[in-house]
mmCIF file of C-alpha atoms in Angstrom:
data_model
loop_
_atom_site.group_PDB
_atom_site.id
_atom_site.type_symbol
_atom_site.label_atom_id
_atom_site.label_comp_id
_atom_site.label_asym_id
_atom_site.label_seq_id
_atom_site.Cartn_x
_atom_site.Cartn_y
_atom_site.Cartn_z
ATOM 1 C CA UNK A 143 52.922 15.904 -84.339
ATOM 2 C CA UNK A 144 51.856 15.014 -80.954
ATOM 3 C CA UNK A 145 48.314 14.305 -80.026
ATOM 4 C CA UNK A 146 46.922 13.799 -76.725
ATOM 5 C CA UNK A 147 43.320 11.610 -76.740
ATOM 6 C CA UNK A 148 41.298 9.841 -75.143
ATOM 7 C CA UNK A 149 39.107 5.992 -76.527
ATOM 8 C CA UNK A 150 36.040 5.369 -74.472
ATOM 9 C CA UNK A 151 35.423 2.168 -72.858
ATOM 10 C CA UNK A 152 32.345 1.990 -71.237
ATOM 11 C CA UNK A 153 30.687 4.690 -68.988
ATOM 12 C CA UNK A 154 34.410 6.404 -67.603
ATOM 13 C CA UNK A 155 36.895 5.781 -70.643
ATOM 14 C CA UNK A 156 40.100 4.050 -71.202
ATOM 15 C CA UNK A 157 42.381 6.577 -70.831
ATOM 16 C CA UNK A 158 46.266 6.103 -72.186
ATOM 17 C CA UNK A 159 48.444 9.421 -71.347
ATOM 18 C CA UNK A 160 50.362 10.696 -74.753
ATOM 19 C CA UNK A 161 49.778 8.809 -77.752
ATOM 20 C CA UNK A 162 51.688 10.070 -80.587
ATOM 21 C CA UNK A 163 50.918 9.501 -84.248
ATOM 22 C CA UNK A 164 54.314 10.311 -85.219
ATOM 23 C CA UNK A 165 57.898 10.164 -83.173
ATOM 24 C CA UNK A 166 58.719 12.365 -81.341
ATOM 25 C CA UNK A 167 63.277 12.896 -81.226
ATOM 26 C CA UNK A 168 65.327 14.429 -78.710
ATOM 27 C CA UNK A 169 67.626 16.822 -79.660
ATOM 28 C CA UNK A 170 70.745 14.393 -79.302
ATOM 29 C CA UNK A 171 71.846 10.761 -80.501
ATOM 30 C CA UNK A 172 72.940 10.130 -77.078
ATOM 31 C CA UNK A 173 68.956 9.958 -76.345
ATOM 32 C CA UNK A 174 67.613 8.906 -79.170
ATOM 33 C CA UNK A 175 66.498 5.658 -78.415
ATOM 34 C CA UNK A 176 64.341 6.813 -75.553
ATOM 35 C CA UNK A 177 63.201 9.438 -77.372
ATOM 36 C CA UNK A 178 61.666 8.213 -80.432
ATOM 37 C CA UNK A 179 58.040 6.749 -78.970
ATOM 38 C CA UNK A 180 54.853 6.006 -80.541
ATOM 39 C CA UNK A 181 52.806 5.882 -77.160
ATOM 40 C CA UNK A 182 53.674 7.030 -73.992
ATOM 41 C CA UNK A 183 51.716 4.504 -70.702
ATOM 42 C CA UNK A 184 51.701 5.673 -67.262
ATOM 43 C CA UNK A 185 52.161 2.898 -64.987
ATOM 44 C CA UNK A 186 52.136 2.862 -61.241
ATOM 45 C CA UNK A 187 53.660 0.631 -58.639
ATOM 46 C CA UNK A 188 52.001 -0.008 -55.978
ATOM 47 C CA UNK A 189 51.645 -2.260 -52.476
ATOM 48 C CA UNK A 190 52.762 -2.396 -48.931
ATOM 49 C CA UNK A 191 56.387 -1.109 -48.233
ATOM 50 C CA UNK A 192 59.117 -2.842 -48.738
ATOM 51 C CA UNK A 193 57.519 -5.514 -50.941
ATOM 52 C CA UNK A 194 60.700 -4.328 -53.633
ATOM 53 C CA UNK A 195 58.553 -1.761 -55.764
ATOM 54 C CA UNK A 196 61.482 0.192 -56.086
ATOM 55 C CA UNK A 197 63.410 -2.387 -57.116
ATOM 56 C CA UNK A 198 61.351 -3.825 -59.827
ATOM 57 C CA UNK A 199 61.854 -0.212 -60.949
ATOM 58 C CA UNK A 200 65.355 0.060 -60.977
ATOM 59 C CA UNK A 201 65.706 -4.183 -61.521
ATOM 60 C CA UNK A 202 63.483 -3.474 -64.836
ATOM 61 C CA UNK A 203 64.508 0.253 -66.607
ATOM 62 C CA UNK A 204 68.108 0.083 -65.075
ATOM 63 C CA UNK A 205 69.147 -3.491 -64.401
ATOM 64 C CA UNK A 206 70.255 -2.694 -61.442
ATOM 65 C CA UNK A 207 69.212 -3.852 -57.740
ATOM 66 C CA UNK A 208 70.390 -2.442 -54.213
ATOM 67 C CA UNK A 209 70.554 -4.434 -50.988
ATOM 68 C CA UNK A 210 69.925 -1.395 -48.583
ATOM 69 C CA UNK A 211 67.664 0.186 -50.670
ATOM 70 C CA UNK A 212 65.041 2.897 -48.301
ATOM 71 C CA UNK A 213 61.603 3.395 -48.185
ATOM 72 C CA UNK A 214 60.587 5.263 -51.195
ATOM 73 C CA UNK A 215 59.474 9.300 -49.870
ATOM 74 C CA UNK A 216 56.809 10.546 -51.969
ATOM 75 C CA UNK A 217 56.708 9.300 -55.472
ATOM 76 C CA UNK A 218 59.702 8.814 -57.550
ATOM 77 C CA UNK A 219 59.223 7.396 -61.868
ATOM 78 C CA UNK A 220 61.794 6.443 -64.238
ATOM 79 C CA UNK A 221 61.297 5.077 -68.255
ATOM 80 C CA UNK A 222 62.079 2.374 -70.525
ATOM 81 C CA UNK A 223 61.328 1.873 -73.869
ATOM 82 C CA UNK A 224 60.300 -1.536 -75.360
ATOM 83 C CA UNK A 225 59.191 -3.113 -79.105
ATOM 84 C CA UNK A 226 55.664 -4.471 -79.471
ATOM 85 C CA UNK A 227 54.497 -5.649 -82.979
ATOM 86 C CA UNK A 228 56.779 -2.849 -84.431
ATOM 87 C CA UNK A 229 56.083 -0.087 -81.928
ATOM 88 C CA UNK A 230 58.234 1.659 -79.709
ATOM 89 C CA UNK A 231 56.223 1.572 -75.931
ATOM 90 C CA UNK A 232 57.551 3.623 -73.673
ATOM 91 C CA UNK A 233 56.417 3.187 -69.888
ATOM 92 C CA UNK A 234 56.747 5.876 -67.626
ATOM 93 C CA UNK A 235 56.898 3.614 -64.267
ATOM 94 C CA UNK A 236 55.568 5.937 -61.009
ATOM 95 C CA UNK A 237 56.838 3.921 -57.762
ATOM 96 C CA UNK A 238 54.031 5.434 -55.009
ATOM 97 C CA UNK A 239 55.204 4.859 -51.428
ATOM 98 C CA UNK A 240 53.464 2.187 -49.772
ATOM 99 C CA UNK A 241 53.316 3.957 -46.194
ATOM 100 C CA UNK A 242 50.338 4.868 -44.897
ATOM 101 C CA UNK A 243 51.741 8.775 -44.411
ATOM 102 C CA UNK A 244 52.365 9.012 -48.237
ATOM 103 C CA UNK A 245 48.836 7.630 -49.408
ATOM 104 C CA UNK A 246 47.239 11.159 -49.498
ATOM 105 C CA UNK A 247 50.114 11.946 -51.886
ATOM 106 C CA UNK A 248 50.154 8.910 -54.303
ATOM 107 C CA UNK A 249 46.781 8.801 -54.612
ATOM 108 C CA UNK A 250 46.561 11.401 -57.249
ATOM 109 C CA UNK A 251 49.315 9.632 -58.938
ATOM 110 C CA UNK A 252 46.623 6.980 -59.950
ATOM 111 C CA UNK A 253 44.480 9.272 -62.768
ATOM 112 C CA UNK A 254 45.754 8.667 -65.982
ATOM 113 C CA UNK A 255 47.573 5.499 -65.417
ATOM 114 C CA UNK A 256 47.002 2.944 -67.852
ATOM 115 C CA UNK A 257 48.217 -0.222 -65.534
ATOM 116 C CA UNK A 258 48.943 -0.882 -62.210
ATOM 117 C CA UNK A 259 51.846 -3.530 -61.042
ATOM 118 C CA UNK A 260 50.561 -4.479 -57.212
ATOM 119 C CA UNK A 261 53.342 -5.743 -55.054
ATOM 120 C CA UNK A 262 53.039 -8.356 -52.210
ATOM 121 C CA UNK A 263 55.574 -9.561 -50.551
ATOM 122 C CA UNK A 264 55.698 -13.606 -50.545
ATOM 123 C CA UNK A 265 57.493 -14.056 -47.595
ATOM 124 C CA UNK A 266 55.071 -11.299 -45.503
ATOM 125 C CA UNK A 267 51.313 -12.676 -45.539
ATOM 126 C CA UNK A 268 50.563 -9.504 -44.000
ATOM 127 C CA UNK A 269 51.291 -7.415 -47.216
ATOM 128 C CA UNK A 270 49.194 -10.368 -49.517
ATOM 129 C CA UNK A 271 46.367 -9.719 -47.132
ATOM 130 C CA UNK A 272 46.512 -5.847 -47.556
ATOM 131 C CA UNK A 273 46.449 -6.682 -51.305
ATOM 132 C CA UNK A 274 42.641 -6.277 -51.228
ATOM 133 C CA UNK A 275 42.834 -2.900 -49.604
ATOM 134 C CA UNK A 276 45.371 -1.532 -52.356
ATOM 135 C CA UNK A 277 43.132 -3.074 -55.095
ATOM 136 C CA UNK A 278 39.723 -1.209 -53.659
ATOM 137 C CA UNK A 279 41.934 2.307 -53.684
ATOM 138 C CA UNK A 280 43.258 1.607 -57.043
ATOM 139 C CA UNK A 281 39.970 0.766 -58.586
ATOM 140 C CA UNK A 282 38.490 3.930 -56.751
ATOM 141 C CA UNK A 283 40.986 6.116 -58.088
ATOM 142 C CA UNK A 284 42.313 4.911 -61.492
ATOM 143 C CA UNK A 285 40.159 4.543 -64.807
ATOM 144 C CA UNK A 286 37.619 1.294 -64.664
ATOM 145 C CA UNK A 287 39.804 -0.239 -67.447
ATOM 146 C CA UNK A 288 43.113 -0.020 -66.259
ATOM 147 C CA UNK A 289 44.960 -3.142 -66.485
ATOM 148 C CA UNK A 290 46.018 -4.542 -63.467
ATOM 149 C CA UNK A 291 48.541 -7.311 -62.296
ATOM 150 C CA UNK A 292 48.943 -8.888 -59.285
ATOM 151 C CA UNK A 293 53.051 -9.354 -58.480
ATOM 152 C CA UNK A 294 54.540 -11.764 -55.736
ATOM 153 C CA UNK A 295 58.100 -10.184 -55.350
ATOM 154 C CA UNK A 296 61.356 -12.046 -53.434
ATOM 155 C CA UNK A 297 60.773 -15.466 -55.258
ATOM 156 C CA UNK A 298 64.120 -15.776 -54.048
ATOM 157 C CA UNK A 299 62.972 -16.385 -50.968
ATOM 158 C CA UNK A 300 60.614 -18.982 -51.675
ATOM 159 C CA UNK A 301 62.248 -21.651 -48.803
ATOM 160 C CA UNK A 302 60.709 -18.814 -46.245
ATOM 161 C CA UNK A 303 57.206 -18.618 -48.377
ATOM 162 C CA UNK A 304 54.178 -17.504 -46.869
ATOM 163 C CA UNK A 305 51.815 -17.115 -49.408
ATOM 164 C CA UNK A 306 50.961 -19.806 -51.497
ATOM 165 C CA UNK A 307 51.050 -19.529 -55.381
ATOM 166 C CA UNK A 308 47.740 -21.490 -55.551
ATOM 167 C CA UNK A 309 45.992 -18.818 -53.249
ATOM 168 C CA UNK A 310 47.440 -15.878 -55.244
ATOM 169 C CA UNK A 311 46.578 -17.293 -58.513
ATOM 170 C CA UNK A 312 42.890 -18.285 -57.359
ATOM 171 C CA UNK A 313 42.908 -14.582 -56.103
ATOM 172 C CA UNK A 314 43.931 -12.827 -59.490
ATOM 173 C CA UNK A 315 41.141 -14.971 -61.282
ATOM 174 C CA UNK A 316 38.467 -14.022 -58.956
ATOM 175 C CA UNK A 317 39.640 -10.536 -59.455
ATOM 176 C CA UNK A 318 40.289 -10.139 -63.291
ATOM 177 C CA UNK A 319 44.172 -9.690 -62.603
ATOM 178 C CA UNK A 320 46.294 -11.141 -64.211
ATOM 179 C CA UNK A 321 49.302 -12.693 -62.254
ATOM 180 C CA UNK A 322 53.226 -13.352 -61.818
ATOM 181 C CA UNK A 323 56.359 -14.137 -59.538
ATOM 182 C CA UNK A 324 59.040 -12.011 -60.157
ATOM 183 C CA UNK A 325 62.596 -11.758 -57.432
ATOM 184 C CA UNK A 326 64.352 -8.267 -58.167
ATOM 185 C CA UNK A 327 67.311 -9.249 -56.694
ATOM 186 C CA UNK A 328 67.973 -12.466 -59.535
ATOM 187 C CA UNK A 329 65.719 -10.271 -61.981
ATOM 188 C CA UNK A 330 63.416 -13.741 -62.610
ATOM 189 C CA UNK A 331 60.438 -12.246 -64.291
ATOM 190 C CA UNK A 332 60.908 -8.677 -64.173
ATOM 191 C CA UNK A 333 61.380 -7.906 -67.629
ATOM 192 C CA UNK A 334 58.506 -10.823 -68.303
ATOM 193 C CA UNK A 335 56.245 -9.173 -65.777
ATOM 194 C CA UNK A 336 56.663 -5.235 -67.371
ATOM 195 C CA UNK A 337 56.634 -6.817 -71.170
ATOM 196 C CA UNK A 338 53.455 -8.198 -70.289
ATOM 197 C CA UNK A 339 51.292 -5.558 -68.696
ATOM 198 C CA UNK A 340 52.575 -3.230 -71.681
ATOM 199 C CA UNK A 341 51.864 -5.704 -74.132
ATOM 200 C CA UNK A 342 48.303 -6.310 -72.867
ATOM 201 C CA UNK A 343 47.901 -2.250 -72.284
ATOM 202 C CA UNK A 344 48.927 -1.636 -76.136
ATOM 203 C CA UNK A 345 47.036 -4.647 -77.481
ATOM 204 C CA UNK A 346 43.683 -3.185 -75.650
ATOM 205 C CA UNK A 347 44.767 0.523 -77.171
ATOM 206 C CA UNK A 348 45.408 -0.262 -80.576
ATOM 207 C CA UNK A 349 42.479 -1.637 -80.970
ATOM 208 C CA UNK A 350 40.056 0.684 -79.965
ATOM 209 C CA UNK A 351 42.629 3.442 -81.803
ATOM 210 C CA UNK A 352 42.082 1.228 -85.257
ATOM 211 C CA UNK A 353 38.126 1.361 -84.589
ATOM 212 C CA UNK A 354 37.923 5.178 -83.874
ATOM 213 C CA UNK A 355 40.531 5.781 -87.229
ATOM 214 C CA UNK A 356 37.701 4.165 -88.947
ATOM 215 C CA UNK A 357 35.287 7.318 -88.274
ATOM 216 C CA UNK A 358 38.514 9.937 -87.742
ATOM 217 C CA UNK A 359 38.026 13.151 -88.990
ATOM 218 C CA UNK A 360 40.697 15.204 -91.188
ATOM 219 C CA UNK A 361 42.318 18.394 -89.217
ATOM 220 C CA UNK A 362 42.319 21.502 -90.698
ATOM 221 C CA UNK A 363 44.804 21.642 -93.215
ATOM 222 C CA UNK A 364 47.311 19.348 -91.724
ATOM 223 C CA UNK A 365 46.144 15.901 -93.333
ATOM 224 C CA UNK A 366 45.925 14.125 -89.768
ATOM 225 C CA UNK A 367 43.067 12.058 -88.645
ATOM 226 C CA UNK A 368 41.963 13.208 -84.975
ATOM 227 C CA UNK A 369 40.192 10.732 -83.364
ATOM 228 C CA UNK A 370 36.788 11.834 -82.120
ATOM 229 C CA UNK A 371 36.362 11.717 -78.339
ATOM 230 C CA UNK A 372 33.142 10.572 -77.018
ATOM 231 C CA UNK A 373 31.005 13.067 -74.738
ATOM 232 C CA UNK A 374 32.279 11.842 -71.428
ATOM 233 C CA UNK A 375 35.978 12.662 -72.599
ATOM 234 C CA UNK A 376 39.026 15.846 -71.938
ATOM 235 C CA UNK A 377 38.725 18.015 -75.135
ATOM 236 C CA UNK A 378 41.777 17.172 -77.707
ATOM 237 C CA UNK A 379 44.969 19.099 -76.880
ATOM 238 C CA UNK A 380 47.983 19.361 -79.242
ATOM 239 C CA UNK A 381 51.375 20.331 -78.060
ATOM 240 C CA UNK A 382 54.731 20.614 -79.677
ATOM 241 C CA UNK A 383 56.998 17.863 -79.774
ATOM 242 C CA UNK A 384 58.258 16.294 -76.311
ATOM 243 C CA UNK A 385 56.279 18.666 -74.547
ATOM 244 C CA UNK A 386 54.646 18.047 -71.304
#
């Protein structure tokens, strides 16, 4: 069965998109493994363009990179599945173009995410300065509690640095974020970088899901414990298996 809920945190709610108390299969072994899931995060990409967001995407669910990769047109997500303490985690990763044209469009792309990857360029100051700007749009758009980490992408390139690590890091502690070098190109970090943010997202879930389980009521004649949804929270929908 596949229940959709919300866990308040505070005055708006922490939101995570799909959590499913049991797993849900595709119709195929060929699928399987991404289909068997016991929560579903929404996480966006976001930053200047051509910092590499879509190739921390592709780097990180495909293992794959391309040199001539284009400027993302719209907004574009692909999945992985990863284990945490037993759980299968699987990320829906939105890549929102970073060019001013496409904002109107990605900016609805930011309700329901659950955590935020924001991509700066190391070599570009420029795109480390606009850092600020993306971070006031995210936090106006997205959930209060969304988890949030700042990413310095082409580490690769670090003989041509213009940002400083110290500065970043000093930044993401003023800020709450927390904070990593990744380069898509030699995959350094990516998979650290992802593992992390989903890792932090679940550990923040779980345990506000084992708190609410504590005062969950039974469903009508189906023996499973619905967690209660404060006032300020979408009503509970159930759907069938791998729906929308």
């Amino acid at each position: 069965m596949m229940l959709f809920f919300s866990l308040g945190f505070g005055k708006w709610g922490f939101f995570f998109w799909k959590v499913y108390r049991s797993r849900c299969r595709g119709p195929t072994m060929a699928h399987k493994a991404d289909d068997e899931y016991d929560y579903l995060f929404k996480v966006v990409l976001i930053g200047d363009s051509g910092v590499g967001k879509s190739n921390l995407l592709s780097r990180f669910t495909r293992n794959e990179f391309c040199l001539e990769s284009k400027s993302t047109i719209g907004v574009e997500f692909a999945t992985r599945s990863i284990q945490v303490d037993g759980k299968t985690i699987k990320a829906q990763i939105w890549d929102t173009a970073g060019q001013e044209r496409y904002r109107a469009i990605t900016s609805a792309y930011y309700r329901g995410a659950v955590g935020a990857l924001l991509v700066y360029d190391i070599t570009k100051h420029v795109t480390y300065e606009n850092v600020e700007r993306w971070l006031k749009e995210l936090r106006d758009h997205a959930d209060s509690n969304i988890v949030i980490m700042l990413v310095g992408n082409k580490s690769d390139l670090r003989h041509l640095r213009g940002v400083s690590l110290d500065d970043a890091q000093s930044f993401a502690e003023k800020e709450g974020l927390s904070f990593i070098e990744t380069s898509a190109l030699e995959s350094t970090n990516v998979e650290k970088a992802f593992q992390r943010i989903l890792t932090e997202i679940y550990r923040i879930v779980s345990k506000k899901a084992l708190a609410s389980e504590e005062n969950a009521t039974e469903g009508p004649g189906q023996g499973t414990n619905i967690v209660p949804l404060d006032s300020n929270s979408p009503d509970l929908k159930k759907k069938g298996c791998c729906g929308d």
